[in-house]
XYZ file of N, CA, C and O in Angstrom:
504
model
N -21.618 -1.990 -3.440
C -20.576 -1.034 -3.146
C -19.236 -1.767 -3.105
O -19.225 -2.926 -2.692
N -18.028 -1.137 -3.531
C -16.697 -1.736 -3.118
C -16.158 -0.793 -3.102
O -16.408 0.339 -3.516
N -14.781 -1.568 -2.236
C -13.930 -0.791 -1.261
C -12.628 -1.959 -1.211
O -12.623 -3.058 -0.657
N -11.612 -1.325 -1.955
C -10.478 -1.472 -2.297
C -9.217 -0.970 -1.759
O -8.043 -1.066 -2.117
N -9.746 -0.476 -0.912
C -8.779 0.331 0.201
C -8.888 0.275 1.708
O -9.273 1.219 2.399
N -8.482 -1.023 2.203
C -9.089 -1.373 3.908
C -7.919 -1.793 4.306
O -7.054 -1.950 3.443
N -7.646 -2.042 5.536
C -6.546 -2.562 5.955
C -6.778 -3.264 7.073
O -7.530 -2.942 7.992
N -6.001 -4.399 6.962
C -6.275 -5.612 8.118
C -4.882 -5.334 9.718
O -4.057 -4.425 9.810
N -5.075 -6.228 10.479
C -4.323 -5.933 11.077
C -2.770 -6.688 10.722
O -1.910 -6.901 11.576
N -2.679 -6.946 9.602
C -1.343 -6.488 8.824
C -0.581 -5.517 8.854
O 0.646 -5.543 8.951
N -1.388 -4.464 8.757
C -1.133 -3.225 8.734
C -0.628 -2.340 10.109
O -1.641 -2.466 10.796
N 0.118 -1.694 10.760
C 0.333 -1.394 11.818
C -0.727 -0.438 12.269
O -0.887 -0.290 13.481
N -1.580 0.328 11.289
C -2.876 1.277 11.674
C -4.349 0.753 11.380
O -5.310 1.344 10.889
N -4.208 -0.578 11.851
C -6.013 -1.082 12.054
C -5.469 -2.403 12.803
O -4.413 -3.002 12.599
N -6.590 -2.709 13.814
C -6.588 -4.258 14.368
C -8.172 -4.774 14.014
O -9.103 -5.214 14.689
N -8.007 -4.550 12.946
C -9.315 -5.467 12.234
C -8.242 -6.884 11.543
O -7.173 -6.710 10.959
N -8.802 -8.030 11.780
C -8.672 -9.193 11.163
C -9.062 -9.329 9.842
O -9.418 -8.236 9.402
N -9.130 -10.091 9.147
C -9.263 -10.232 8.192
C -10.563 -10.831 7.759
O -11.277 -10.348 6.881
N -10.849 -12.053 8.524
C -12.329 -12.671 9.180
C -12.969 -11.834 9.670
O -14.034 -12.443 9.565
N -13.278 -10.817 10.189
C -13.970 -9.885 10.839
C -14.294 -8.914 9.392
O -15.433 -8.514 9.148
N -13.223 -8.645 8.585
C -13.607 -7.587 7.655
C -14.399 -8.339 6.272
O -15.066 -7.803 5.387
N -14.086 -9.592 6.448
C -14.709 -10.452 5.803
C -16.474 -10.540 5.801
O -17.250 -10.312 4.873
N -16.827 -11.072 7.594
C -17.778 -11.216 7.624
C -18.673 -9.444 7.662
O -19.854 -9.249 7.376
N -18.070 -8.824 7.921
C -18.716 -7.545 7.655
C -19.209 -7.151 6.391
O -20.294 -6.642 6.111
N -18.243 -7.463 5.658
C -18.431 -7.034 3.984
C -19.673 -7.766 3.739
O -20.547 -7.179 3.101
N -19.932 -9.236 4.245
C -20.949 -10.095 3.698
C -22.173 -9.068 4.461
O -23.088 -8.668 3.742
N -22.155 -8.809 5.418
C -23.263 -8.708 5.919
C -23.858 -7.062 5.507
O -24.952 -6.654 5.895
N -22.972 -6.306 4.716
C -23.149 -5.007 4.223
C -23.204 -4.730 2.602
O -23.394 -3.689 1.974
N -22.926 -6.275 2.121
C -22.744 -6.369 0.399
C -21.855 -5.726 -0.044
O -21.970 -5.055 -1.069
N -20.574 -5.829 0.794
C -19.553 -5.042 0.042
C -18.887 -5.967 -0.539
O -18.795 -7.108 -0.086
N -18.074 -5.361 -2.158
C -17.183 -6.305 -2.427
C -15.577 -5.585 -1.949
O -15.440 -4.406 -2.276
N -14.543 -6.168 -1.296
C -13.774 -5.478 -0.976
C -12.360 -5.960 -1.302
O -12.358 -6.948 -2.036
N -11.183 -5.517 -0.946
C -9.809 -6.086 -1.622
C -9.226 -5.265 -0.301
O -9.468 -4.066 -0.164
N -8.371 -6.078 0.736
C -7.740 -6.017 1.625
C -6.417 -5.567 1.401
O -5.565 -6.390 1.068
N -6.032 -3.966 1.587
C -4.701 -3.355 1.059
C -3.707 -3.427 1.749
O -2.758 -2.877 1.191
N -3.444 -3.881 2.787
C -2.096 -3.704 3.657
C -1.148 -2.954 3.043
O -0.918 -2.960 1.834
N -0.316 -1.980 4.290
C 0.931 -1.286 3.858
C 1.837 -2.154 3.815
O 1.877 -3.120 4.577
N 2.808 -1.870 2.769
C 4.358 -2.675 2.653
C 4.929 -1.231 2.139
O 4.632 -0.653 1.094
N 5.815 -0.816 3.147
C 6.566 0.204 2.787
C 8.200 0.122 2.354
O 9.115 -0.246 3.090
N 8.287 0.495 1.184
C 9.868 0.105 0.279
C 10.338 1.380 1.115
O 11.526 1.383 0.792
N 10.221 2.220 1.784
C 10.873 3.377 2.058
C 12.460 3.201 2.945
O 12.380 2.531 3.975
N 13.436 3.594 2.695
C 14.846 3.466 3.598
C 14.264 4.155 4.975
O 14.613 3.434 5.910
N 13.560 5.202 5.414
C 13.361 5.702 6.777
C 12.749 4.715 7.331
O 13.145 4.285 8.415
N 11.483 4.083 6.576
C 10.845 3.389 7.611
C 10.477 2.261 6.966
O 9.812 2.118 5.940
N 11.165 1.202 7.940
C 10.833 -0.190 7.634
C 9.776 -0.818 8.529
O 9.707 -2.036 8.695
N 8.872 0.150 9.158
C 8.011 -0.819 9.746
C 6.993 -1.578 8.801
O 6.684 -2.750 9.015
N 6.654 -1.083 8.087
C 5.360 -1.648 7.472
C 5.443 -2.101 6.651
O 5.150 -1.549 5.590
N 5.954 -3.530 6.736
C 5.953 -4.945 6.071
C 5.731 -6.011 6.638
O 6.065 -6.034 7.823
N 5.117 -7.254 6.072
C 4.648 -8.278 6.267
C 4.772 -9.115 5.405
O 4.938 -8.995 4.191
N 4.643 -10.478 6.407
C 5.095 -11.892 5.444
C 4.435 -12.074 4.318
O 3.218 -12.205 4.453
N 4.991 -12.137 2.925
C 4.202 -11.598 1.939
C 3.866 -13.185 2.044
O 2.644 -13.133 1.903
N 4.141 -14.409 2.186
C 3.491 -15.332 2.269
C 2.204 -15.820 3.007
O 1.161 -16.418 2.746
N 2.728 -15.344 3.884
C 1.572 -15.697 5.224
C 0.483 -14.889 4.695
O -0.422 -15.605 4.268
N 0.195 -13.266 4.542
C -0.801 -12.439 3.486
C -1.372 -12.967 2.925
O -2.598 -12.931 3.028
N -0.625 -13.830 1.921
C -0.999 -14.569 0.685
C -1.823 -15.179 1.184
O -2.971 -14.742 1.099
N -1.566 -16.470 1.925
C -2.165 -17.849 1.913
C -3.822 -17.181 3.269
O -4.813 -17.827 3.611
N -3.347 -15.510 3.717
C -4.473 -15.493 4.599
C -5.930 -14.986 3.338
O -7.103 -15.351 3.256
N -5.030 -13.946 2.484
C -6.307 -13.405 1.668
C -6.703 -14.680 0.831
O -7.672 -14.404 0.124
N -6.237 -16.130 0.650
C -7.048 -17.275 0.115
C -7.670 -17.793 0.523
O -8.537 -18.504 0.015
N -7.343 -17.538 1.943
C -8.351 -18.712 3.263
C -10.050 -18.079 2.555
O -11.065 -18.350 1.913
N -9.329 -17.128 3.268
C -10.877 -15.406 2.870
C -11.628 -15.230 1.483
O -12.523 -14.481 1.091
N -10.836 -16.301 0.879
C -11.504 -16.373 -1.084
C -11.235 -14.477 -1.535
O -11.981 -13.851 -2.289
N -10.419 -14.099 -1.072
C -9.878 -12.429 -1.503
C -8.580 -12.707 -2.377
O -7.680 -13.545 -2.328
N -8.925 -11.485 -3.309
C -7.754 -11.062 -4.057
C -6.655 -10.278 -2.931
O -6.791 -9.505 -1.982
N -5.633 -10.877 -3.547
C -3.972 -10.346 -3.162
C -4.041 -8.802 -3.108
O -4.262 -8.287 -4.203
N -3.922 -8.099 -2.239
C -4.099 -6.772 -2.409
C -2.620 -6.111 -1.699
O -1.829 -6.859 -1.124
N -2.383 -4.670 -1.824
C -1.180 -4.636 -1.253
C -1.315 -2.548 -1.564
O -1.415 -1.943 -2.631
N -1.257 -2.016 -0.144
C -0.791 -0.576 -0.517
C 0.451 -0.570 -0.810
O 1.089 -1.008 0.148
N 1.308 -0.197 -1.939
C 2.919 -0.036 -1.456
C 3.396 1.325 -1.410
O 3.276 2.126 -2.338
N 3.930 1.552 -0.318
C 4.480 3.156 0.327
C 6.219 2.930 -0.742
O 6.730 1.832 -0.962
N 6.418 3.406 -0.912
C 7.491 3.921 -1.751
C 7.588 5.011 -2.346
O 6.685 5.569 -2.968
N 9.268 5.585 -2.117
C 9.805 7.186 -2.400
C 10.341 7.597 -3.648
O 10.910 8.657 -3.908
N 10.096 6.653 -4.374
C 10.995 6.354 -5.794
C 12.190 6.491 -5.724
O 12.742 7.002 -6.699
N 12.906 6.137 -4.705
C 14.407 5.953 -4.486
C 14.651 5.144 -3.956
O 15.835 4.949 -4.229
N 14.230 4.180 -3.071
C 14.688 3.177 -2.371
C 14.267 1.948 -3.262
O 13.530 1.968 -4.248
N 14.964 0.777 -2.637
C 15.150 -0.554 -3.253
C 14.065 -0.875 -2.802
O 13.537 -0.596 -1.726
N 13.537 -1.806 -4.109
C 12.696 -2.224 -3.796
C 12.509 -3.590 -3.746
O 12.599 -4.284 -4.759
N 12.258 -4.033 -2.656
C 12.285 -5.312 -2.279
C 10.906 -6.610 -1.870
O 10.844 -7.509 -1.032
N 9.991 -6.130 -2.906
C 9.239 -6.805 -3.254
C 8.575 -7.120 -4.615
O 8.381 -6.094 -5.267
N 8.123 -8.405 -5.298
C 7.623 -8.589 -6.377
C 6.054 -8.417 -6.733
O 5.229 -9.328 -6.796
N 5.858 -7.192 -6.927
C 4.673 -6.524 -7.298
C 3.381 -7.495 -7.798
O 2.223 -7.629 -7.401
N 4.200 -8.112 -8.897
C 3.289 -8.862 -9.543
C 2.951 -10.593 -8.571
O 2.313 -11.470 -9.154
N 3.309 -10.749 -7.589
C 2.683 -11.229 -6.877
C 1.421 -10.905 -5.892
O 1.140 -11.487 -4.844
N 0.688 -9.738 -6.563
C -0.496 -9.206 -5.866
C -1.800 -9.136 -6.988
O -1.543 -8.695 -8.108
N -2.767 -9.441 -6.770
C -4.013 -9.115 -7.737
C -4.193 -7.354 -7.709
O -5.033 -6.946 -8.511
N -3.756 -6.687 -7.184
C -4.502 -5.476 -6.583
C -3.178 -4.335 -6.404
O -2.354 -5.135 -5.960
N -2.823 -3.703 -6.427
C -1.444 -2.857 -5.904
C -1.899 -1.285 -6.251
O -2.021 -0.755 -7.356
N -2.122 -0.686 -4.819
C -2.235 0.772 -5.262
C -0.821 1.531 -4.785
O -0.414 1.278 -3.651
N -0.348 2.110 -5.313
C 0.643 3.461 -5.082
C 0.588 4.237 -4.097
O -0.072 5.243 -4.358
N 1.203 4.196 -2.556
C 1.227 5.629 -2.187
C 2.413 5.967 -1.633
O 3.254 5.115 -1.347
N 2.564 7.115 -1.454
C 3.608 7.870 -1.105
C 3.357 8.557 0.237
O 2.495 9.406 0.461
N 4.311 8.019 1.149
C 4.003 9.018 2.348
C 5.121 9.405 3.117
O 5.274 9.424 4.338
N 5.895 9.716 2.171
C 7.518 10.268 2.657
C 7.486 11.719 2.622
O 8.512 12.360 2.398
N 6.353 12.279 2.834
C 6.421 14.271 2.323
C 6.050 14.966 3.516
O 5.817 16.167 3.382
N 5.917 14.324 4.971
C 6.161 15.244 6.167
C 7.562 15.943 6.793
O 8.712 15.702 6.425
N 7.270 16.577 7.505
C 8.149 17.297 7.655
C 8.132 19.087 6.847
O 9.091 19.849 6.724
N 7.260 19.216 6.590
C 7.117 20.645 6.074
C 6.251 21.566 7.293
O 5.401 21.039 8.011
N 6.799 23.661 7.420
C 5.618 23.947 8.276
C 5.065 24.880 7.097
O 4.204 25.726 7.337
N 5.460 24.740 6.138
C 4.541 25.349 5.078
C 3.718 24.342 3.946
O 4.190 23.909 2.895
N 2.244 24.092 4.536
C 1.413 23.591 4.071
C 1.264 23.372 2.737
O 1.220 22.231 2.276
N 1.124 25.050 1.601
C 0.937 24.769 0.549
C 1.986 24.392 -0.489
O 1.853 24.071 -1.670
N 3.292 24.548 0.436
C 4.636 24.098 0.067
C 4.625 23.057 0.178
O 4.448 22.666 -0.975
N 4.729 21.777 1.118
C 4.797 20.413 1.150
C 3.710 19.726 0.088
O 4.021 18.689 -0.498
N 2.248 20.448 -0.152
C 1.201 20.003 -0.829
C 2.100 20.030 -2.580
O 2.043 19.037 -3.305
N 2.622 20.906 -2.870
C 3.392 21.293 -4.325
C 4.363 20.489 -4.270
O 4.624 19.964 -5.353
N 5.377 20.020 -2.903
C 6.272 19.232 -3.476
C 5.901 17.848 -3.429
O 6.428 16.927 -4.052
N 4.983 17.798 -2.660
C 4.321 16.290 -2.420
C 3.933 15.670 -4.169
O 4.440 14.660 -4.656
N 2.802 16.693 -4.953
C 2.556 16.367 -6.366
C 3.660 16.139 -7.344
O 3.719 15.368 -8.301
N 4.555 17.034 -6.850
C 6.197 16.980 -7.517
C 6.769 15.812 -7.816
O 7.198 15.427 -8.904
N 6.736 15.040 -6.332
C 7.561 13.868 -5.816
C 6.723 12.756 -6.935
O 7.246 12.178 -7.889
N 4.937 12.648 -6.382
C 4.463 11.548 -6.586
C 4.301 11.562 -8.069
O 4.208 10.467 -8.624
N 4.252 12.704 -8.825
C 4.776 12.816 -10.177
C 5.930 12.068 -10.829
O 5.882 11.361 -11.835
N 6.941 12.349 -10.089
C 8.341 11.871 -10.445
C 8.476 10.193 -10.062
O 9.208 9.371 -10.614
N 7.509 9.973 -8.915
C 7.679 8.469 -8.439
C 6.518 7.806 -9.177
O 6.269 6.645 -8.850
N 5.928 8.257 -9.926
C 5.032 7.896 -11.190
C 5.614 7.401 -12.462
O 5.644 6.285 -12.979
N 6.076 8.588 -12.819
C 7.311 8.376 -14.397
C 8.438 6.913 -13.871
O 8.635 5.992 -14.663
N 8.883 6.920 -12.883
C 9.803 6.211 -12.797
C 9.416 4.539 -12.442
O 10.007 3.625 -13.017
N 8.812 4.403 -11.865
C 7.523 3.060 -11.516
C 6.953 3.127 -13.076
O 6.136 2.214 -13.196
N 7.008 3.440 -13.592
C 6.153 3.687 -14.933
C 7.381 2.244 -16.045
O 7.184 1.277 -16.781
N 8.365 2.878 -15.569
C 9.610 2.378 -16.482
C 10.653 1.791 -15.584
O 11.658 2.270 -15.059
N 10.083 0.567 -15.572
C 11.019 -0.462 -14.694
C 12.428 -0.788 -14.770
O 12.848 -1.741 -14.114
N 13.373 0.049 -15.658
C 14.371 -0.220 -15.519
C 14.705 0.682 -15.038
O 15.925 0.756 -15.178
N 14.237 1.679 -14.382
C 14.794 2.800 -13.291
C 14.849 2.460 -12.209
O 15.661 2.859 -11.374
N 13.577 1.286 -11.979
C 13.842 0.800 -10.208
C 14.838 -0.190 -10.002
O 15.370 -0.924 -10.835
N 15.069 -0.084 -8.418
C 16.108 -0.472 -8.049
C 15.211 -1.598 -7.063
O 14.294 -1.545 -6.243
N 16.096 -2.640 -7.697
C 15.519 -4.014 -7.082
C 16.687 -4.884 -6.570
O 16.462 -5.981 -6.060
């Protein structure tokens, strides 16, 4: 089984270690890739981390470089992507709605548009 989507306590929403998710995986045969949030977003700068320190922890661990990145397709972006084995896309700038199937339509809208534009790197702003 693998699982490409975990988060260490890098991340501000898990206090799992990295050694801990390590020895778990061994003992369950998972193969896994450790995603931490790094969020490019202007509202919220919490969720970033020393992209070095990351680094040199997912090598201790014999793990690929992994990395969620939260970005709105408007803000600067202030990290080098291609310093990760692994990089999934998400978007989590679309709260704030009290109409459900409205935020769900503009949410696809957004991550549409922050698709095309991540797509073609001379639109981002670095």
């Amino acid at each position: 089984m693998i699982d490409y989507h975990i988060h260490s306590n890098f991340s501000p929403d898990s206090n799992s270690s990295v050694e801990d998710i390590v020895k778990y995986a061994k003992e369950k045969n998972l193969k896994v890739i450790i995603t931490d949030h790094y969020e490019a977003v202007e509202k919220d700068h919490k969720f970033k981390f020393d992209i070095e320190s990351y680094k040199e922890t997912m090598k201790k661990y014999g793990l690929l470089v992994g990395v969620e990145f939260g970005w709105d397709g408007k803000s600067k972006i202030d990290i080098d992507l291609k310093e990760f084995d692994f990089v999934i896309l998400s978007y989590h700038a679309y709260k704030g709605y009290d109409d459900i199937q409205k935020m769900y339509e503009n949410y696809l809208k957004d991550l549409y548009s922050i698709i095309n534009v991540i797509n073609d790197p001379g639109q981002c702003k670095k």
